[in-house]
Coordinates of C-alpha atoms and ligand atoms in Angstrom, one line a residue:
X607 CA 100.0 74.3 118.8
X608 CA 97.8 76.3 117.3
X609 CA 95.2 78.9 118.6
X610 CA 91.3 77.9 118.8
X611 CA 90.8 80.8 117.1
X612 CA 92.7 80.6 113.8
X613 CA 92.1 78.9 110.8
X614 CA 96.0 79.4 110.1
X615 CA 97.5 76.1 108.4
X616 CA 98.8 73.8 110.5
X617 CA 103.0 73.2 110.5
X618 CA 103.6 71.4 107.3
X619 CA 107.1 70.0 106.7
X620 CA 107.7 72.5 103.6
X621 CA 108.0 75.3 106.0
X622 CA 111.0 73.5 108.1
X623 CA 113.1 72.6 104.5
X624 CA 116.5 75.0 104.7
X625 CA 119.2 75.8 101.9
X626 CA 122.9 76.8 102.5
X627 CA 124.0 80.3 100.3
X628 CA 127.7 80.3 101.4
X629 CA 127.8 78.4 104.6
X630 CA 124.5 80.2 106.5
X631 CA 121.4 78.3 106.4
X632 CA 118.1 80.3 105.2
X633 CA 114.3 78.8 104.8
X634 CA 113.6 77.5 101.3
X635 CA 110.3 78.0 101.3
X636 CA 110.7 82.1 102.1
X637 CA 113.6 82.1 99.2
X638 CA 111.4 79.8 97.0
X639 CA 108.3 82.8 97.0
X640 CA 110.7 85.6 98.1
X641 CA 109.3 86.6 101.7
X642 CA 112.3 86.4 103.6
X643 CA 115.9 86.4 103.0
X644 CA 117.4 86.5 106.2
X645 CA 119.5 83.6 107.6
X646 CA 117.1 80.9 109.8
X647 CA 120.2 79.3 111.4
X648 CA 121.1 79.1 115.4
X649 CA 123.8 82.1 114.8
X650 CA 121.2 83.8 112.8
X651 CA 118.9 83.3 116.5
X652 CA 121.7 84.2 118.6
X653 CA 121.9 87.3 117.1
X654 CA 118.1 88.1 117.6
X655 CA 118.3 87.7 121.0
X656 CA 121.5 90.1 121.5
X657 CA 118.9 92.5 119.7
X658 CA 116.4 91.9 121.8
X659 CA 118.5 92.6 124.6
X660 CA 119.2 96.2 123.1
X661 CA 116.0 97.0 122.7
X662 CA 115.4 96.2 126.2
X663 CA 117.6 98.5 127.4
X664 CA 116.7 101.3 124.7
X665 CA 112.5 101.1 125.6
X666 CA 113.6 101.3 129.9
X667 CA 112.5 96.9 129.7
X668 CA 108.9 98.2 128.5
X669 CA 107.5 95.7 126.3
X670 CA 104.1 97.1 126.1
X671 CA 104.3 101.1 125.3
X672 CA 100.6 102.3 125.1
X673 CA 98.8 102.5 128.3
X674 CA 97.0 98.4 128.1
X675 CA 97.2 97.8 132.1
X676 CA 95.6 94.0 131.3
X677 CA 95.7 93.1 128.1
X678 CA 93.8 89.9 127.6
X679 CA 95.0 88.9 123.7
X680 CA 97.8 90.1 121.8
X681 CA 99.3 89.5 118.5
X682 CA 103.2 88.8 117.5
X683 CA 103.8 89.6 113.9
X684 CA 106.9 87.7 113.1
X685 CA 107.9 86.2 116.2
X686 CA 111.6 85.2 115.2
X687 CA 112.8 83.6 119.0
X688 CA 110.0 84.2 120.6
X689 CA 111.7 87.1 122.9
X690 CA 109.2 89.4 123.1
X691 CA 106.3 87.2 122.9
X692 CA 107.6 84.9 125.8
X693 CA 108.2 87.9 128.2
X694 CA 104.7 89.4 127.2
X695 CA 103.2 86.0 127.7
X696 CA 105.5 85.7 131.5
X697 CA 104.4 89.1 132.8
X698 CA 100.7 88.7 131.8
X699 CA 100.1 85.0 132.5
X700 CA 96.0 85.9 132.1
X701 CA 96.9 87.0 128.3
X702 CA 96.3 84.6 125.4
X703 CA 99.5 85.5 122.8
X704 CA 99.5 84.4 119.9
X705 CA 102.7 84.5 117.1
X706 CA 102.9 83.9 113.9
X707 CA 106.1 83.6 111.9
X708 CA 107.0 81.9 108.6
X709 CA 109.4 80.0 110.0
X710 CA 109.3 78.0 113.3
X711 CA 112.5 79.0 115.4
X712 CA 111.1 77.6 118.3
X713 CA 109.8 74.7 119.5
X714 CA 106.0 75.6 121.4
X715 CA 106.4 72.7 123.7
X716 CA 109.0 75.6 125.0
X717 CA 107.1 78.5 125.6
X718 CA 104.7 79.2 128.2
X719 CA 101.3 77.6 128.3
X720 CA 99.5 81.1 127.1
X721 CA 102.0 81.6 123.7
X722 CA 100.4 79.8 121.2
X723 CA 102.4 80.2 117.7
X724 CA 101.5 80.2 114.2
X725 CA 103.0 79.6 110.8
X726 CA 101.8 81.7 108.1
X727 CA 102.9 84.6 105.7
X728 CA 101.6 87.5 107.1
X729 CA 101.4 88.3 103.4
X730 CA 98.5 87.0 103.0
X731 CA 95.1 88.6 104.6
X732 CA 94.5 87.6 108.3
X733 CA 92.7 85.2 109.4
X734 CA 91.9 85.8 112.8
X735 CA 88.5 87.3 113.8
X736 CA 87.6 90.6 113.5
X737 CA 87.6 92.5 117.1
X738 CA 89.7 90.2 119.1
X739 CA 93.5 91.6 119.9
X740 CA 94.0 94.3 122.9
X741 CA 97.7 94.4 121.5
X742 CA 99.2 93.9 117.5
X743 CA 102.7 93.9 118.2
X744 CA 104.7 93.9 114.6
X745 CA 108.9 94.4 115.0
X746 CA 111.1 94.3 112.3
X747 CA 109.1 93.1 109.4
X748 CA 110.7 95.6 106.9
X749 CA 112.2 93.0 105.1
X750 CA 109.8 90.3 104.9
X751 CA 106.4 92.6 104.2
X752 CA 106.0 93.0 100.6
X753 CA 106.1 96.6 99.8
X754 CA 102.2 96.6 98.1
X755 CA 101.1 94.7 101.3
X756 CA 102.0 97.5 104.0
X757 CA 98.0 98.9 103.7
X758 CA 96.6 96.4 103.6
X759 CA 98.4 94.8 106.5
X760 CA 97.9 98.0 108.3
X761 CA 94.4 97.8 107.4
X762 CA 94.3 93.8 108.8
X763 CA 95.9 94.6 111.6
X764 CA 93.1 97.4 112.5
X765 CA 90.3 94.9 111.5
X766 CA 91.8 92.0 114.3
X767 CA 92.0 94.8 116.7
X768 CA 89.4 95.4 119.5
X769 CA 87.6 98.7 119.6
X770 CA 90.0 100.7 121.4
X771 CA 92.4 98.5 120.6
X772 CA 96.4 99.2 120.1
X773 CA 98.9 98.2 117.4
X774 CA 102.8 98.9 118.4
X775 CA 105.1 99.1 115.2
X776 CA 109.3 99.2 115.3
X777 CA 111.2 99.3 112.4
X778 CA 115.0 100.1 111.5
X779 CA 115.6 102.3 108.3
X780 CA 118.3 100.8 107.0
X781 CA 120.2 103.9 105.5
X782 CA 123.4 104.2 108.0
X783 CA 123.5 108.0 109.1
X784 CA 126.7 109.6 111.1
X785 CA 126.9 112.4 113.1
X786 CA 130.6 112.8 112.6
X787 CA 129.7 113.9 109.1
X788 CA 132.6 112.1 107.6
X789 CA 131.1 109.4 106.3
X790 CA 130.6 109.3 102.3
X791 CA 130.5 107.5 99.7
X792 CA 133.4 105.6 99.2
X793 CA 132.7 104.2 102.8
X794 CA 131.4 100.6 103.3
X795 CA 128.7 101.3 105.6
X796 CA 127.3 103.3 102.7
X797 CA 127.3 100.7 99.9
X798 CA 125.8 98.0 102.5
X799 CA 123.0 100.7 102.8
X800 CA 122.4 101.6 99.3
X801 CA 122.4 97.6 98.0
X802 CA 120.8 96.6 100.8
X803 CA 117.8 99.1 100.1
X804 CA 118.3 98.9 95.8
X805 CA 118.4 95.2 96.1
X806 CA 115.1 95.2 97.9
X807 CA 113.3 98.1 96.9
X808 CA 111.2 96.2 94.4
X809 CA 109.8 93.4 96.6
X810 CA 110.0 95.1 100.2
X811 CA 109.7 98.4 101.5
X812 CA 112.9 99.1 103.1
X813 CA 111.8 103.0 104.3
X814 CA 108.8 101.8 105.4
X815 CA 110.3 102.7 108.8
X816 CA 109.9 106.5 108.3
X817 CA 106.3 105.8 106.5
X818 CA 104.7 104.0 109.9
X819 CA 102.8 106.9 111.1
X820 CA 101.3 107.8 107.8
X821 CA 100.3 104.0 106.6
X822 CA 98.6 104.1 110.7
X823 CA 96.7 107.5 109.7
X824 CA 96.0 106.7 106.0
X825 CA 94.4 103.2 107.7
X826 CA 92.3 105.5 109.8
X827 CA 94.2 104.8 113.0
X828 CA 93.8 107.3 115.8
X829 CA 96.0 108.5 119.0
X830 CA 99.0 107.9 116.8
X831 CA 102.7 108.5 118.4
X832 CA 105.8 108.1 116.7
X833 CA 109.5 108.5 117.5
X834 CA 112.7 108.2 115.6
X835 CA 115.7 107.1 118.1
X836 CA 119.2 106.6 117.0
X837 CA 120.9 102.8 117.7
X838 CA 124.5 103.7 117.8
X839 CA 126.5 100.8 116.2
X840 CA 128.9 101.0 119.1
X841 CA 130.0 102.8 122.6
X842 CA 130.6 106.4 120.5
X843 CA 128.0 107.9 122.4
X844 CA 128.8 110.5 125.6
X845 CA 125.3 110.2 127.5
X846 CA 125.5 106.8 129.3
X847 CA 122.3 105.5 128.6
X848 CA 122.8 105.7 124.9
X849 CA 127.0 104.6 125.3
X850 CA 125.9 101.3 127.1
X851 CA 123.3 100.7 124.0
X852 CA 126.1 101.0 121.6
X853 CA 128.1 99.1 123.5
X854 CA 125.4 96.2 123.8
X855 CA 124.7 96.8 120.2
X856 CA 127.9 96.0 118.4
X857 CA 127.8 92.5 118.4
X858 CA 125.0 92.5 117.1
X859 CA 125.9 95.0 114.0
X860 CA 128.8 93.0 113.6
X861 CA 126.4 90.0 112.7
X862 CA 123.3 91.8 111.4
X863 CA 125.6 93.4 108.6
X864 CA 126.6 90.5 106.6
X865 CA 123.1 88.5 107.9
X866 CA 120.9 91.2 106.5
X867 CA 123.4 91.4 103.5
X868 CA 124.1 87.9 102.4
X869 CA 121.1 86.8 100.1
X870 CA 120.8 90.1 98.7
X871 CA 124.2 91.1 98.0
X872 CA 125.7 87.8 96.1
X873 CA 122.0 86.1 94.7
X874 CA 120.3 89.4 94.1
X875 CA 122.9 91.7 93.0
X876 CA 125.7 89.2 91.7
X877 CA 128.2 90.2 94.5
X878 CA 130.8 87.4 94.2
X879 CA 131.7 85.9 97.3
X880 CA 134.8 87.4 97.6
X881 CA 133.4 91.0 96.7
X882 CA 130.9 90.2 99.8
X883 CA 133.5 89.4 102.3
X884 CA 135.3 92.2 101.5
X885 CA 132.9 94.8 101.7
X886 CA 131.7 92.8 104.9
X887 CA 135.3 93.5 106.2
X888 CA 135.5 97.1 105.5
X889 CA 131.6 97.7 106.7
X890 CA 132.7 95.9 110.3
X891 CA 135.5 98.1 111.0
X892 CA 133.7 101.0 109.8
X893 CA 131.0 100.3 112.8
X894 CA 133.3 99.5 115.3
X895 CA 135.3 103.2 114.5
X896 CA 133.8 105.4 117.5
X897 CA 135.3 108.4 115.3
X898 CA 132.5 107.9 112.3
X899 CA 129.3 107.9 115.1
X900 CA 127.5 105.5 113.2
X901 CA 124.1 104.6 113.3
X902 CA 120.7 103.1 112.2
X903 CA 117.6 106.1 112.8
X904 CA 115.0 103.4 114.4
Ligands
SAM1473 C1 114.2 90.4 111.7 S1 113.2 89.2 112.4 C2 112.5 90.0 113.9 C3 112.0 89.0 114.9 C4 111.2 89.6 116.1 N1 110.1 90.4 115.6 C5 112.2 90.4 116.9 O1 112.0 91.7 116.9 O2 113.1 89.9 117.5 C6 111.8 89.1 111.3 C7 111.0 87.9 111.6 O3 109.8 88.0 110.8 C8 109.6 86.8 110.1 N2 108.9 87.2 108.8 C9 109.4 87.9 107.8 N3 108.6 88.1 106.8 C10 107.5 87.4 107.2 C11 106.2 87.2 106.6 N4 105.9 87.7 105.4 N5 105.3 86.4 107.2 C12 105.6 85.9 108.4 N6 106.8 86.1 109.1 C13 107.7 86.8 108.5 C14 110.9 86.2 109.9 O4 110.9 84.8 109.7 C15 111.6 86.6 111.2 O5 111.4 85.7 112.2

């Protein structure tokens, strides 16, 4: 289904084609042109949606954070599952949502009747109208966005956005900080950080996390807030709030780590297969050790 209002390409088969990299299943097309190099398969999906689930509980179940009581369109930049989309689409059953992801997880004949959903690299410039979105919503696209594009998708996002309008950003950093202050260098947790981010750094912007507030500013965004919260990696936290996150939250470190790491690790920087399930090992004891107080600045 697509929207009335897009001139987005309609699903082609070349965007449903998969490859296997050492028994996980990833989009060709995104590996082909280098958009996206995280798994596509239903483990892959499963972990999105325990992630969704902590960042339920970390944002109090708001989906929408600025102050839009009836927001009429809204915009889903990389839609993975659909969580977020589907719930905004649920709670505001008057609001047109549209996603657009480069791969189609789900099937629209699933979703409610106001989610329409795109494919398209959000790469390339928009092509939605100018003035139409109450709400851009864009969640974890760090690794997908190239690092060149983050202006000017800033800047597209602005133009699609009503006057008045609102765009709401999350992204993890992906360098692994403890408070215990004995983590160093020899740990795993370290090296899945610093390949992660070197293996990247090129083609995506994997700080763009800590940049968010200045690309909004430098795109001439006003009423700008912005917040860095710590995701523990497990239940090492005191305060409840924050011990039940961690607690929610390790399943789905122990699957993001090697998810996020696969591709980059053994195609980009040569890691043998071997040498990957190691390290994997190591890093997944690592986040599961409540002495270390490990975890990703968000
Ligand atoms: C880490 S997932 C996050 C999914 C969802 N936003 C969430 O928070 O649950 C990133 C999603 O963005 C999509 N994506 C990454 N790069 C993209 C690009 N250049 N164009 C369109 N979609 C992209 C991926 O296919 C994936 O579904």
């Amino acid at each position: 289904m697509t929207s009335p209002d897009s001139q987005t390409e309609a699903l082609d088969d070349k965007y449903l084609d998969t490859t296997f990299i050492q028994g996980r299943e990833f989009q060709k097309f995104s590996i082909d042109h280098q958009i996206f190099f995280e798994p596509v398969d239903s483990e892959e999906a499963d972990r999105m949606g325990i992630q969704h689930q902590v960042f339920s509980k970390v944002f109090d179940n708001k989906l929408i954070f600025p102050p839009i009581p009836r927001p009429q369109r809204v915009l889903d930049c990389g839609y993975g599952t659909g969580s977020w989309a589907i719930e905004v689409a649920e709670q505001h059953p008057e609001c047109e949502v549209t996603g657009v992801d480069i791969f189609p997880y789900i099937d629209p004949n699933d979703t409610p009747d106001n989610l329409w959903l795109q494919v398209d690299d959000l790469n390339c410039p928009f092509t939605f109208s100018p003035d139409h979105f109450d709400l851009v919503h864009s969640r974890l696209l760090a690794t997908g966005i190239n690092r060149d594009r983050w202006p000017s998708y800033i800047e597209d996002i602005k133009r699609v956005l009503k006057p008045g309008g609102w765009v709401q950003l999350i992204e993890i950093y992906f360098n692994i900080q403890s408070y215990s202050g004995l983590m160093d260098e020899t740990h795993a947790l370290r090296q899945w950080s610093s390949q992660l981010m070197g293996s990247l750094q090129e083609m995506k912007d994997p700080r763009v996390g800590t940049k968010l507030a200045n690309l909004l500013a430098a795109a001439g965004l006003e009423n700008i807030r912005s917040e860095m919260i710590a995701l523990p990696f497990s239940a090492w936290p005191k305060e409840p709030k924050n011990r039940d996150i961690g607690a929610m939250n390790r399943e789905n470190v122990q699957k993001l780590l090697p998810a996020l790491g696969l591709y980059p690790f053994t195609q980009l920087l040569g890691m043998s297969p071997q040498e990957f399930e190691e390290l994997m090992k190591r890093a997944k004891q690592e986040a599961d050790e409540p002495s270390l107080k490990v975890y990703f600045p968000l």
